[in-house]
Coordinates of C-alpha atoms in Angstrom, one line a residue:
M12 CA 0.0 0.0 0.0
S13 CA 1.3 3.4 -1.0
I14 CA 1.5 6.1 1.7
S15 CA 2.6 9.6 0.7
I16 CA 3.7 12.5 2.9
I17 CA 1.7 15.6 2.1
P18 CA 1.5 19.1 3.5
G19 CA -1.3 20.4 5.6
G20 CA -0.9 18.8 9.0
V21 CA -4.1 18.5 11.0
T22 CA -6.1 20.4 8.2
A23 CA -4.9 18.1 5.4
A24 CA -8.0 15.9 5.5
K25 CA -11.2 17.1 3.9
G26 CA -13.6 19.1 6.0
F27 CA -11.2 20.1 8.8
T28 CA -10.2 23.6 9.8
A29 CA -8.1 24.8 12.7
G30 CA -6.5 27.8 14.3
G31 CA -4.4 29.0 17.3
I32 CA -4.3 32.4 19.0
H33 CA -3.0 34.1 22.1
C34 CA -5.9 34.7 24.5
G35 CA -4.1 35.5 27.7
V36 CA -3.8 32.2 29.7
R37 CA -0.1 32.7 29.2
K38 CA 1.4 36.0 30.1
N39 CA 3.8 36.1 27.1
R40 CA 1.8 37.6 24.3
A41 CA 4.2 36.2 21.8
K42 CA 3.0 32.7 22.6
R43 CA -0.2 31.2 21.3
D44 CA -2.2 29.5 24.1
L45 CA -5.6 28.5 22.7
A46 CA -6.2 26.1 19.8
M47 CA -9.2 24.7 18.0
I48 CA -9.8 22.0 15.4
V49 CA -13.2 21.7 13.8
S50 CA -14.8 19.1 11.4
E51 CA -17.4 20.2 8.9
K52 CA -19.4 17.1 9.9
R53 CA -19.8 15.2 13.1
A54 CA -17.0 12.6 13.2
A55 CA -16.3 9.2 14.7
A56 CA -14.0 9.8 17.7
A57 CA -11.6 7.8 19.7
A58 CA -9.0 8.6 22.4
V59 CA -6.5 7.1 24.8
Y60 CA -5.4 8.7 28.0
T61 CA -2.7 8.8 30.7
T62 CA -2.5 6.0 33.1
N63 CA -1.6 8.4 36.0
L64 CA -4.2 8.1 38.8
V65 CA -4.0 11.9 39.0
K66 CA -5.8 13.1 35.8
G67 CA -6.6 16.5 34.4
A68 CA -10.2 17.7 34.5
S69 CA -10.2 17.8 30.7
I70 CA -9.8 14.1 30.5
T71 CA -12.8 13.5 32.7
V72 CA -14.9 15.7 30.5
T73 CA -13.6 14.4 27.2
K74 CA -14.2 10.7 28.2
R75 CA -17.8 11.6 29.0
N76 CA -18.3 13.6 25.8
I77 CA -17.0 10.9 23.4
A78 CA -18.6 8.0 25.2
D79 CA -21.0 7.7 22.3
G80 CA -18.1 7.5 19.8
Y81 CA -18.6 10.9 18.2
A82 CA -17.3 14.5 18.3
Q83 CA -17.0 17.4 16.0
A84 CA -14.4 19.8 17.5
V85 CA -11.4 20.1 19.8
I86 CA -10.5 23.0 22.0
C87 CA -7.2 23.1 23.9
N88 CA -5.4 25.6 26.0
S89 CA -1.7 25.7 27.0
G90 CA -0.1 27.4 30.0
N91 CA -2.3 25.7 32.6
A92 CA -3.1 22.0 33.0
N93 CA -6.4 22.5 34.9
T94 CA -5.4 19.6 37.1
C95 CA -5.9 19.2 40.9
N96 CA -8.4 22.1 41.0
A97 CA -11.7 22.0 42.8
D98 CA -13.5 23.7 39.9
G99 CA -11.5 21.9 37.2
V100 CA -14.4 19.9 35.7
E101 CA -16.6 23.0 35.8
V102 CA -14.0 24.9 33.8
S103 CA -13.5 22.2 31.2
E104 CA -17.3 21.9 30.8
K105 CA -17.5 25.6 30.3
M106 CA -14.8 25.5 27.6
C107 CA -16.9 22.9 25.8
A108 CA -20.0 25.0 26.2
L109 CA -18.4 28.2 24.9
A110 CA -16.8 26.4 22.0
G111 CA -20.1 24.6 21.1
E112 CA -22.1 27.8 21.3
A113 CA -19.6 29.6 19.0
L114 CA -19.6 26.8 16.5
G115 CA -23.3 26.0 16.7
I116 CA -22.8 22.4 17.9
P117 CA -23.6 20.6 21.1
A118 CA -21.1 21.1 23.9
E119 CA -21.0 17.3 24.2
D120 CA -19.5 17.1 20.7
V121 CA -16.3 18.9 21.9
I122 CA -13.1 17.3 22.9
V123 CA -11.3 19.5 25.5
A124 CA -7.7 19.4 26.6
S125 CA -5.4 21.5 28.7
T126 CA -1.6 21.4 29.3
G127 CA 0.8 23.4 31.4
V128 CA 1.3 24.0 35.1
I129 CA -0.5 21.6 37.5
G130 CA -2.3 22.8 40.6
Q131 CA -3.1 26.4 39.5
R132 CA -6.7 27.5 38.9
L133 CA -7.5 28.0 35.2
D134 CA -9.3 31.3 34.7
I135 CA -12.0 30.9 32.1
T136 CA -12.2 34.7 31.4
P137 CA -9.4 34.9 28.8
I138 CA -10.6 31.7 27.1
A139 CA -14.2 33.0 26.9
A140 CA -13.0 36.3 25.5
G141 CA -10.7 34.6 22.9
I142 CA -13.1 32.0 21.5
P143 CA -14.9 34.3 19.1
S144 CA -11.6 35.4 17.6
L145 CA -10.4 31.8 17.5
V146 CA -13.5 30.7 15.6
A147 CA -13.1 33.6 13.2
S148 CA -9.5 32.6 12.5
L149 CA -10.3 29.0 11.6
G150 CA -8.8 27.8 8.3
D151 CA -5.8 25.9 7.0
H152 CA -3.7 26.8 10.0
S153 CA -2.2 23.6 11.3
E154 CA 1.1 25.3 12.2
E155 CA -0.6 28.0 14.3
T156 CA -2.7 25.3 16.0
A157 CA 0.4 23.2 16.8
E158 CA 2.1 26.3 18.2
A159 CA -0.8 27.0 20.5
I160 CA -0.6 23.6 22.3
M161 CA 3.1 23.9 23.0
T162 CA 4.6 24.4 26.5
T163 CA 8.3 23.8 26.8
D164 CA 8.5 22.4 23.2
T165 CA 11.0 24.1 21.0
V166 CA 9.6 23.0 17.6
L167 CA 6.1 22.4 16.4
K168 CA 5.2 18.8 15.5
Q169 CA 3.0 17.9 12.7
L170 CA 2.6 15.4 9.8
A171 CA 0.1 14.5 7.2
V172 CA -0.2 11.5 4.8
S173 CA -2.4 10.4 1.9
F174 CA -3.4 6.7 1.6
D175 CA -5.8 4.5 -0.4
V176 CA -8.7 2.6 1.1
G177 CA -10.7 0.5 -1.4
G178 CA -9.5 2.6 -4.3
V179 CA -10.4 5.9 -2.6
T180 CA -7.7 8.4 -1.6
C181 CA -7.9 9.3 2.1
R182 CA -5.9 11.8 4.1
M183 CA -4.8 11.8 7.7
G184 CA -2.9 14.5 9.6
G185 CA -1.8 15.1 13.2
I186 CA -0.2 17.6 15.5
A187 CA 1.5 16.9 18.8
K188 CA 3.0 18.6 21.8
G189 CA 5.4 17.0 24.2
S190 CA 8.8 17.8 25.6
G191 CA 9.0 16.9 29.3
M192 CA 7.2 14.7 31.8
I193 CA 7.2 12.0 29.1
H194 CA 7.2 8.3 30.0
P195 CA 5.7 5.1 28.6
N196 CA 2.0 4.6 29.2
M197 CA 1.4 8.0 27.8
A198 CA 3.3 11.1 28.5
T199 CA 3.0 15.0 28.8
M200 CA 1.8 14.9 25.5
L201 CA -1.3 15.9 23.6
V202 CA -1.8 14.5 20.1
F203 CA -4.7 15.4 17.8
I204 CA -5.2 13.4 14.6
T205 CA -7.8 14.0 11.9
T206 CA -8.8 12.0 8.9
D207 CA -11.4 12.0 6.2
C208 CA -11.5 8.3 6.1
A209 CA -14.9 6.7 6.9
I210 CA -14.5 4.3 9.8
A211 CA -16.8 3.1 12.5
P212 CA -16.1 4.4 16.1
A213 CA -15.4 0.9 17.4
M214 CA -12.9 0.2 14.7
L215 CA -11.3 3.6 15.1
Q216 CA -10.8 3.0 18.8
K217 CA -9.4 -0.5 18.1
A218 CA -6.9 0.9 15.6
L219 CA -5.8 3.6 18.0
S220 CA -5.6 1.4 21.1
Q221 CA -3.5 -1.1 19.2
D222 CA -1.2 1.5 17.7
V223 CA -0.3 3.3 21.0
K224 CA 1.2 0.0 22.3
T225 CA 4.1 0.3 19.9
T226 CA 4.3 4.1 19.5
F227 CA 3.4 6.5 22.2
N228 CA 3.8 4.0 25.0
M229 CA 7.4 3.4 23.8
V230 CA 8.5 7.1 24.2
S231 CA 10.3 8.3 27.3
V232 CA 12.1 11.6 28.0
D233 CA 12.4 11.7 31.8
G234 CA 10.6 8.9 33.5
D235 CA 7.6 11.0 34.6
T236 CA 4.1 10.0 33.5
S237 CA 2.0 13.1 33.1
T238 CA -1.6 13.8 34.3
N239 CA -3.1 15.3 31.1
D240 CA -1.9 13.0 28.3
M241 CA -4.3 12.3 25.5
V242 CA -4.3 11.1 22.0
S243 CA -7.5 11.7 20.1
V244 CA -8.6 10.9 16.5
L245 CA -11.5 12.4 14.6
A246 CA -12.7 10.6 11.4
N247 CA -15.4 12.5 9.4
G248 CA -15.7 10.1 6.5
M249 CA -15.7 12.9 3.9
A250 CA -13.2 11.0 1.6
G251 CA -16.2 8.9 0.6
N252 CA -14.8 5.4 1.1
A253 CA -17.0 2.5 2.2
V254 CA -17.2 2.6 6.0
I255 CA -14.6 0.4 7.7
D256 CA -16.6 -1.6 10.2
A257 CA -14.6 -4.8 10.5
E258 CA -11.0 -6.0 10.3
G259 CA -9.7 -6.7 6.8
E260 CA -7.7 -5.1 4.1
A261 CA -9.3 -1.6 4.5
F262 CA -8.7 -1.7 8.3
D263 CA -5.1 -2.7 7.8
A264 CA -4.6 0.2 5.3
F265 CA -6.0 2.6 7.9
A266 CA -3.9 1.2 10.7
K267 CA -0.7 1.5 8.6
A268 CA -1.5 5.1 7.7
L269 CA -2.1 5.8 11.4
N270 CA 1.1 4.2 12.4
T271 CA 3.1 6.2 9.8
V272 CA 1.7 9.4 11.4
T273 CA 2.2 8.3 15.0
V274 CA 5.7 7.0 14.6
Q275 CA 6.9 10.3 13.2
L276 CA 5.2 12.2 16.0
C277 CA 6.9 9.9 18.5
R278 CA 10.2 10.7 17.0
S279 CA 9.5 14.4 17.0
I280 CA 8.5 14.3 20.7
A281 CA 11.6 12.3 21.8
A282 CA 13.9 14.5 19.7
D283 CA 12.5 17.6 21.4
G284 CA 12.8 16.4 24.9
E285 CA 13.5 19.2 27.4
G286 CA 17.1 20.2 26.9
A287 CA 17.8 17.4 24.5
T288 CA 20.4 17.5 21.8
K289 CA 20.0 13.9 20.5
L290 CA 17.2 11.6 19.5
L291 CA 17.8 8.0 20.8
E292 CA 16.1 5.0 19.1
C293 CA 16.6 1.7 20.8
R294 CA 15.9 -1.2 18.4
V295 CA 15.7 -4.6 19.9
T296 CA 15.6 -7.9 17.8
G297 CA 15.9 -11.6 18.6
A298 CA 14.1 -11.5 21.9
K299 CA 12.0 -14.5 23.1
D300 CA 8.8 -12.6 22.5
E301 CA 7.5 -9.0 22.0
L302 CA 7.1 -8.4 25.7
A303 CA 10.8 -9.1 26.4
A304 CA 11.8 -6.9 23.5
K305 CA 9.6 -4.0 24.6
T306 CA 10.6 -4.2 28.2
A307 CA 14.3 -4.2 27.3
A308 CA 14.0 -1.3 24.8
K309 CA 12.0 0.9 27.2
S310 CA 14.5 0.3 30.0
V311 CA 17.4 1.4 27.8
V312 CA 15.8 4.7 26.7
C313 CA 14.7 5.3 30.3
S314 CA 18.2 4.8 31.8
S315 CA 19.5 8.1 33.1
L316 CA 23.1 6.8 32.9
T317 CA 22.7 5.7 29.3
K318 CA 21.1 9.0 28.4
A319 CA 23.9 11.0 30.1
A320 CA 26.5 8.9 28.2
M321 CA 24.8 9.6 24.9
F322 CA 24.9 13.4 25.8
G323 CA 28.7 13.1 26.3
A324 CA 29.2 10.9 23.2
D325 CA 30.7 8.3 25.5
A326 CA 30.4 4.7 24.3
N327 CA 29.7 3.4 27.8
W328 CA 27.9 0.3 26.5
G329 CA 27.9 -1.3 30.0
R330 CA 25.1 1.1 30.9
V331 CA 23.0 -0.3 28.1
L332 CA 23.6 -3.9 29.4
C333 CA 22.9 -2.7 32.9
A334 CA 19.5 -1.2 31.9
I335 CA 18.6 -4.5 30.2
G336 CA 19.7 -6.5 33.3
Y337 CA 17.4 -4.7 35.7
S338 CA 14.5 -4.3 33.2
G339 CA 12.8 -7.5 34.2
A340 CA 12.9 -8.7 30.6
D341 CA 13.3 -12.4 30.1
V342 CA 16.6 -12.4 28.2
D343 CA 19.9 -14.2 28.3
V344 CA 22.5 -11.4 28.6
T345 CA 25.3 -13.8 27.7
R346 CA 23.8 -13.9 24.1
T347 CA 23.4 -10.1 23.8
D348 CA 25.0 -8.0 21.2
V349 CA 25.1 -4.1 21.2
K350 CA 26.1 -1.6 18.6
F351 CA 25.7 2.1 18.1
V352 CA 24.6 3.4 14.7
S353 CA 24.3 6.9 13.3
A354 CA 24.9 8.9 10.1
A355 CA 28.6 8.8 10.9
G356 CA 28.7 5.0 10.8
E357 CA 28.4 2.1 13.3
V358 CA 30.4 0.6 16.0
V359 CA 30.0 -2.8 17.6
V360 CA 30.7 -2.5 21.3
C361 CA 29.4 -5.8 22.8
E362 CA 29.1 -9.4 21.6
N363 CA 27.6 -12.2 23.7
G364 CA 27.4 -10.0 26.7
A365 CA 31.1 -9.1 26.7
G366 CA 33.1 -6.1 25.5
V367 CA 35.0 -6.2 22.2
D368 CA 37.8 -4.0 20.9
F369 CA 36.5 -0.9 19.1
S370 CA 37.8 2.4 18.0
E371 CA 37.0 5.1 20.6
E372 CA 37.6 7.7 17.9
L373 CA 34.9 6.1 15.6
A374 CA 32.6 5.7 18.6
K375 CA 32.9 9.4 19.4
K376 CA 32.0 10.3 15.8
V377 CA 29.0 8.0 15.8
L378 CA 27.7 9.3 19.1
S379 CA 28.2 12.9 18.2
E380 CA 25.4 12.9 15.7
S381 CA 21.9 14.2 16.4
E382 CA 20.2 10.9 15.9
I383 CA 21.6 7.7 17.4
D384 CA 20.4 4.1 17.2
I385 CA 21.1 1.8 20.0
V386 CA 20.8 -1.7 18.4
V387 CA 20.4 -4.7 20.7
A388 CA 20.3 -8.3 19.4
F389 CA 19.4 -11.2 21.7
H390 CA 19.5 -14.1 19.3
E391 CA 16.8 -16.0 21.2
G392 CA 13.6 -15.6 19.1
D393 CA 11.5 -13.4 16.9
G394 CA 10.6 -10.7 19.4
A395 CA 11.3 -7.1 18.3
A396 CA 10.5 -3.6 19.5
V397 CA 11.5 0.0 19.1
A398 CA 11.6 2.7 21.8
W399 CA 12.4 6.4 21.5
G400 CA 14.1 8.7 24.0
C401 CA 16.7 11.5 24.2
D402 CA 19.9 12.4 25.9
L403 CA 20.0 13.9 29.4
T404 CA 21.6 17.3 29.4
Y405 CA 22.4 20.1 31.8
D406 CA 19.5 22.1 30.3
Y407 CA 16.9 19.6 31.5
V408 CA 17.6 20.5 35.1
K409 CA 17.6 24.3 34.2
I410 CA 14.3 24.0 32.4
N411 CA 12.6 22.1 35.2
G412 CA 14.2 23.9 38.1
D413 CA 12.0 27.0 37.5
Y414 CA 9.2 25.6 35.3
R415 CA 6.4 26.9 37.5
T416 CA 7.9 30.3 38.1

């Protein structure tokens, strides 16, 4: 199946408009802080959420709103997470009501999200004042929308693709935010995906739930699982394909397109980790099963010592083996090979669980690149997995030392 990268981000699919403005939640007027995505037609909706027991009020409201499998719009603010507030649910409900009124749709058809500082009351006043301008600005503005959901992100994150379903060309696009408080089982990240492919709500939820197991749940920046994480998808069916209501070739085509978008967004989130200078991708092969592969891969990208070594371009492969050893993965470390790979070449550093002679000069060059693959082979079975992370730098502490103030 052919999948092509296209421009347009979250507005690439037919019938979707979006926009982002500064309304005043954030004091810095140069930073957008209110975003909206709207479908011309009511759309099938699906979402997955953080596993943290402490959850943002927006998640409570969104879960309730899309319980019937449908929604038509998204509203999201940055600068304040609206979490651990006595009036949090009331504020999120008000955001939906204001958005619905301005768009002429039911409040229950609005997905709501918030991101930013936890434990500070979210004042609805600037949001209420900004919604009319936001609605008036709606158009092909994926970049502005992506900017409006950013917190400590340094680059906007978006991607769109076209793909065929039953001979009909469909489009899918997504935007994401995420830089810190990122850890497997969802992270401080918000992801909004839109598509004009026709798919039943149950199948949309199935595709998303399956996909996150190998994408967003395999990303880690700092080991902290956030309170407000959410990935949502709206599918309005305006491409005109036959509705996907069961597994089969059409469902597989949709799932592949979704995975193309989500993998790239995962890489973008990991590469933009707070203070990060390098994207780390741990690729595991030859494990006894997928669980062992995923457990090992996640442990490697979560290892603070490994992340620090990558920052310093230090081929300290023992830290990789150490992370595998305490991961709980069912592996035989005496059959483990490790190599580092980048645009500068590759260097084998470990074979059968033991060190081998290698060029420190070459290793330094390999690990000085902005994207590094940590390749682990177990030679025990067919289990494979990929996990994404970033290096641990001085700037991570600087950013989080005064994040609230």
